[in-house]
Coordinates of N, CA and C in Angstrom, one line a residue:
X606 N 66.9 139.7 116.3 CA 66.4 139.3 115.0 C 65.4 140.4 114.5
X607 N 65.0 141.0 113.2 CA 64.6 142.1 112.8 C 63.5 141.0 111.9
X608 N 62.3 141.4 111.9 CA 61.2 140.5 111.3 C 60.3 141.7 110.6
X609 N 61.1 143.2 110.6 CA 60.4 143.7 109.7 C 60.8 143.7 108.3
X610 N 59.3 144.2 107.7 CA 59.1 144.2 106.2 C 60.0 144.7 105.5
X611 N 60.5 144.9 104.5 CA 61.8 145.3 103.9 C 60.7 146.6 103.2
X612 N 61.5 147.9 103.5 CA 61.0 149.3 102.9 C 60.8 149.2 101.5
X613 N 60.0 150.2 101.5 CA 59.4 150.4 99.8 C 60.8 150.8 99.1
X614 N 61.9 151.6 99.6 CA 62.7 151.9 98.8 C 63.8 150.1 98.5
X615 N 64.2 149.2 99.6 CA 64.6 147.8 99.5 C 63.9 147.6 98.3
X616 N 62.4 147.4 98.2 CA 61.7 146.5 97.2 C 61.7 147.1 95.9
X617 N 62.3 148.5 95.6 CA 62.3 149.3 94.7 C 63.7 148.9 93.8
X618 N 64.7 148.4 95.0 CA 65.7 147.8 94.6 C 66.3 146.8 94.2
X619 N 65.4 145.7 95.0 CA 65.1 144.9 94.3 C 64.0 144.3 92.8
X620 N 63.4 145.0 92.8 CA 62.6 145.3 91.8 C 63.3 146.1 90.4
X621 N 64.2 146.6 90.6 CA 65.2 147.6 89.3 C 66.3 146.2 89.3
X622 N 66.6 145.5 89.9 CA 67.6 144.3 89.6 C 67.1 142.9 89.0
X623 N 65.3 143.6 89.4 CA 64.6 141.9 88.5 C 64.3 142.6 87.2
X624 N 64.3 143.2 87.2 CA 64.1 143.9 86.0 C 65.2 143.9 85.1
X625 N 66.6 144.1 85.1 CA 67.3 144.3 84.6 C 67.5 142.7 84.5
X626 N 67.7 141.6 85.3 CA 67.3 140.0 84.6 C 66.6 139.8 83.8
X627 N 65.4 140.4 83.5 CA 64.7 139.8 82.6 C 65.2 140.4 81.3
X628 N 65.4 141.4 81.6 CA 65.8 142.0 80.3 C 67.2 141.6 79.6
X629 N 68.2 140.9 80.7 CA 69.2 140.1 79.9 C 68.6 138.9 79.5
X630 N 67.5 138.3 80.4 CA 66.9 136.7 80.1 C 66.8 137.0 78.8
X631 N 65.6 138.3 78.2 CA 65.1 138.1 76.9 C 66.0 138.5 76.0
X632 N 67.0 139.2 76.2 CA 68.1 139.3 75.4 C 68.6 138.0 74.8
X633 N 68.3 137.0 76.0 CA 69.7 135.8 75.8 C 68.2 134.9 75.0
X634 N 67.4 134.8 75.3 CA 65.6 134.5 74.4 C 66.3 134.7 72.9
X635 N 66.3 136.2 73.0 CA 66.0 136.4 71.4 C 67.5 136.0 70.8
X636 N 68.3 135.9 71.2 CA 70.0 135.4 70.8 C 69.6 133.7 70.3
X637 N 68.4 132.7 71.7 CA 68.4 131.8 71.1 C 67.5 131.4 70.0
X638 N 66.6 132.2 70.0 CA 65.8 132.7 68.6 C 66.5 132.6 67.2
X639 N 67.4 133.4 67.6 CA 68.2 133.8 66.2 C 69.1 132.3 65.9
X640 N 69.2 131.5 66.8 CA 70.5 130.4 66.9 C 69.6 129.2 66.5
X641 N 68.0 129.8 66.7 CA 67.4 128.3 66.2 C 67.1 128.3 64.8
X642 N 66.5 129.8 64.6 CA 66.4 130.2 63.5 C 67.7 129.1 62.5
X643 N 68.4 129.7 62.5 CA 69.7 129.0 61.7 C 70.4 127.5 61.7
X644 N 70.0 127.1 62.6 CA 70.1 126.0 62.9 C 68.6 124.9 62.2
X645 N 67.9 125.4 62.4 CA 66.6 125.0 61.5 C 66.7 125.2 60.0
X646 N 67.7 126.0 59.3 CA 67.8 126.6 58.5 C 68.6 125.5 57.9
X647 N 69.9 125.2 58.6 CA 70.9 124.0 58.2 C 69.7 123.1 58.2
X648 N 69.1 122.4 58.7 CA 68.3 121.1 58.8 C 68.0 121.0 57.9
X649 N 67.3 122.1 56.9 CA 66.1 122.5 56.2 C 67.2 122.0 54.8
X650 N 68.4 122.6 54.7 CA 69.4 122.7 53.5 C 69.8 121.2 53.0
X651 N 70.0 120.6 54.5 CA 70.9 119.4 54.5 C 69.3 118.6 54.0
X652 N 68.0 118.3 54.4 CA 66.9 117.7 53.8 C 67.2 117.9 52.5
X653 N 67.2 119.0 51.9 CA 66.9 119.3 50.6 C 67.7 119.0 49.8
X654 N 69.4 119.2 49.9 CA 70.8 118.5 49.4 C 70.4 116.7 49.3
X655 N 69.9 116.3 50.4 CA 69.8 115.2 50.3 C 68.4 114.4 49.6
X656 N 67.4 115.1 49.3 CA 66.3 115.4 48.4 C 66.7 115.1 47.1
X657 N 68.1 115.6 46.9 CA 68.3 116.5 45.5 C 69.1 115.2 44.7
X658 N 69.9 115.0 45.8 CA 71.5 114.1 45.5 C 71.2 112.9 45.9
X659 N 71.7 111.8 46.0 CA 72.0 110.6 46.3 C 72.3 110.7 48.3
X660 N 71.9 110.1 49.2 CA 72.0 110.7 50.5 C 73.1 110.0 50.8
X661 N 74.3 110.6 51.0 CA 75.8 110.1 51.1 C 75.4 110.0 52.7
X662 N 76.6 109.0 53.5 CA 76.5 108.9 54.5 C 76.8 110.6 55.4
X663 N 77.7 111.2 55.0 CA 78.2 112.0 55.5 C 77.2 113.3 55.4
X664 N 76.1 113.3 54.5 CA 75.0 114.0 54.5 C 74.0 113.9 55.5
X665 N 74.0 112.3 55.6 CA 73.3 111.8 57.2 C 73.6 112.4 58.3
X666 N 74.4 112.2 58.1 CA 75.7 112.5 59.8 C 75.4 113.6 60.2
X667 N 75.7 114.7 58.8 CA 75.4 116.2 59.2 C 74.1 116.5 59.8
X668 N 73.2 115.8 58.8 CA 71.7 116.4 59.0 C 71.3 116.0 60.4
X669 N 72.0 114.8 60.7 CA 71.3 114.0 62.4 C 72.4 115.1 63.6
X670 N 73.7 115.7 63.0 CA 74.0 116.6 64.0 C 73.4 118.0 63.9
X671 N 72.8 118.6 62.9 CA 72.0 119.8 62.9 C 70.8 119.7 63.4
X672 N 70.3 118.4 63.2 CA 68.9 118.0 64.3 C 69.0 118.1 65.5
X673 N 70.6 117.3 66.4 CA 70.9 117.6 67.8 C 71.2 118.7 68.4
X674 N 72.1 119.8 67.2 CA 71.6 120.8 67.6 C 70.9 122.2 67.7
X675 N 69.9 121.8 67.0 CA 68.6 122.3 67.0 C 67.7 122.1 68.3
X676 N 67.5 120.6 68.6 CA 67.1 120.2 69.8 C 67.7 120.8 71.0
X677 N 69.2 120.6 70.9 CA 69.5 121.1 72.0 C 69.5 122.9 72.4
X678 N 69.1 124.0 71.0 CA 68.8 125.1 71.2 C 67.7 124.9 71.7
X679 N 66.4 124.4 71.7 CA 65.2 124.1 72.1 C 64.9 124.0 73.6
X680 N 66.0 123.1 73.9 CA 65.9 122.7 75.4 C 66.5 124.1 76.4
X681 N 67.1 125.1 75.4 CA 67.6 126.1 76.3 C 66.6 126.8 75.6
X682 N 66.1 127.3 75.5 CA 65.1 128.1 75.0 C 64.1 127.6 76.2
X683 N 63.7 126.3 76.3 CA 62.8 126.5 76.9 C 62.8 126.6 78.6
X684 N 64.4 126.6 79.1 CA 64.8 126.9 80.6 C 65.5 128.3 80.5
X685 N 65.0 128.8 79.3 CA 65.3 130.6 79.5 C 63.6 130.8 79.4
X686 N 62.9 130.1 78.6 CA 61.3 130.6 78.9 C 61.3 131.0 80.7
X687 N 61.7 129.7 80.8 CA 61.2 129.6 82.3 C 61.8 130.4 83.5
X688 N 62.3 130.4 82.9 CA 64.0 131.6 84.0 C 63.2 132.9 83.7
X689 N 62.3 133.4 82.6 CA 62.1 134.9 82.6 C 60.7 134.6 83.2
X690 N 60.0 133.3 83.3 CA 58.6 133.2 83.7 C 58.8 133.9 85.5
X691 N 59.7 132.8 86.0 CA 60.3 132.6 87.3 C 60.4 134.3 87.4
X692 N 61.1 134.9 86.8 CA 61.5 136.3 86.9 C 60.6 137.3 87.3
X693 N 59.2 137.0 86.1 CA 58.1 137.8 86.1 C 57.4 137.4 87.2
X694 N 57.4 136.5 87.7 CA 56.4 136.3 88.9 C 57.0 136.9 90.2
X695 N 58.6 136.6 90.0 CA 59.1 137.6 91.6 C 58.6 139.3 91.3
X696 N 59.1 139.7 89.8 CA 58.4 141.0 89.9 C 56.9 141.3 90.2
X697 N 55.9 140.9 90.1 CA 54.6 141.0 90.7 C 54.2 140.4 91.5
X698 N 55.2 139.6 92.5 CA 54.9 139.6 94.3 C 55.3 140.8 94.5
X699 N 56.8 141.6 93.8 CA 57.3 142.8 94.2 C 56.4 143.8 94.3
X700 N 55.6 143.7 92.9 CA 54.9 145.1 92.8 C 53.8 144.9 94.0
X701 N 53.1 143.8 94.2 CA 52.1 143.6 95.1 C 52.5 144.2 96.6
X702 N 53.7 143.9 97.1 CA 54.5 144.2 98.0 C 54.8 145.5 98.0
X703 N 55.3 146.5 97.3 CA 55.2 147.6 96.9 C 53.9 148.3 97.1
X704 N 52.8 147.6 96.6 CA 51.2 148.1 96.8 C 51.3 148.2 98.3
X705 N 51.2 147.3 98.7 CA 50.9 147.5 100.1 C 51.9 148.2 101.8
X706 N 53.1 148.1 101.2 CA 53.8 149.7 101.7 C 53.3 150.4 101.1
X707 N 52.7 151.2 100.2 CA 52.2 152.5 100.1 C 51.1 152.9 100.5
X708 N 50.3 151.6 101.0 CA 48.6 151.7 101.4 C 48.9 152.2 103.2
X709 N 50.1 151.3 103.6 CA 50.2 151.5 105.2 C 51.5 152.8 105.4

């Protein structure tokens, strides 16, 4: 069984592959950004249409499924918050780890 520390070049490599997660995390962030954006956007239209006009059932329907998914962009947004939080914290045990193979 080998109980040594994994080399600064290991943690280097691992550290260029958490890296490159986060940077798809925040990619797929700003994608759901853009998905709430517009979806808040419907919400906003279908209020206003129904503001404007008489609120037909079918105006309801719409606006209560633009609501669900808007919510439901929400709820991934905020388990991609956390998937890049998760991410950032492996990277600065890494770097810490990294610190201290170069001290010894």
């Amino acid at each position: 069984m080998n109980d040594q520390a994994p080399s600064a070049t290991e943690l280097l490599q691992r550290r260029l592959t958490l890296v490159g997660d986060v940077s798809t995390l925040n990619a797929q962030a700003l994608k759901l950004l853009q998905a709430l954006a517009g979806a808040e956007m419907e919400v906003l239209r279908l209020e206003l249409e129904i503001g404007r006009t008489a609120a037909s059932a079918q105006l309801v329907r719409d606006l209560h499924e633009a609501e669900k998914n808007a919510a439901a962009i929400r709820a991934a947004q905020t388990e991609c918050d956390d998937r890049i939080a998760d991410a950032d914290r492996e990277v600065a045990e890494l770097d810490l780890q990294l610190a201290t193979a170069r001290r010894t």
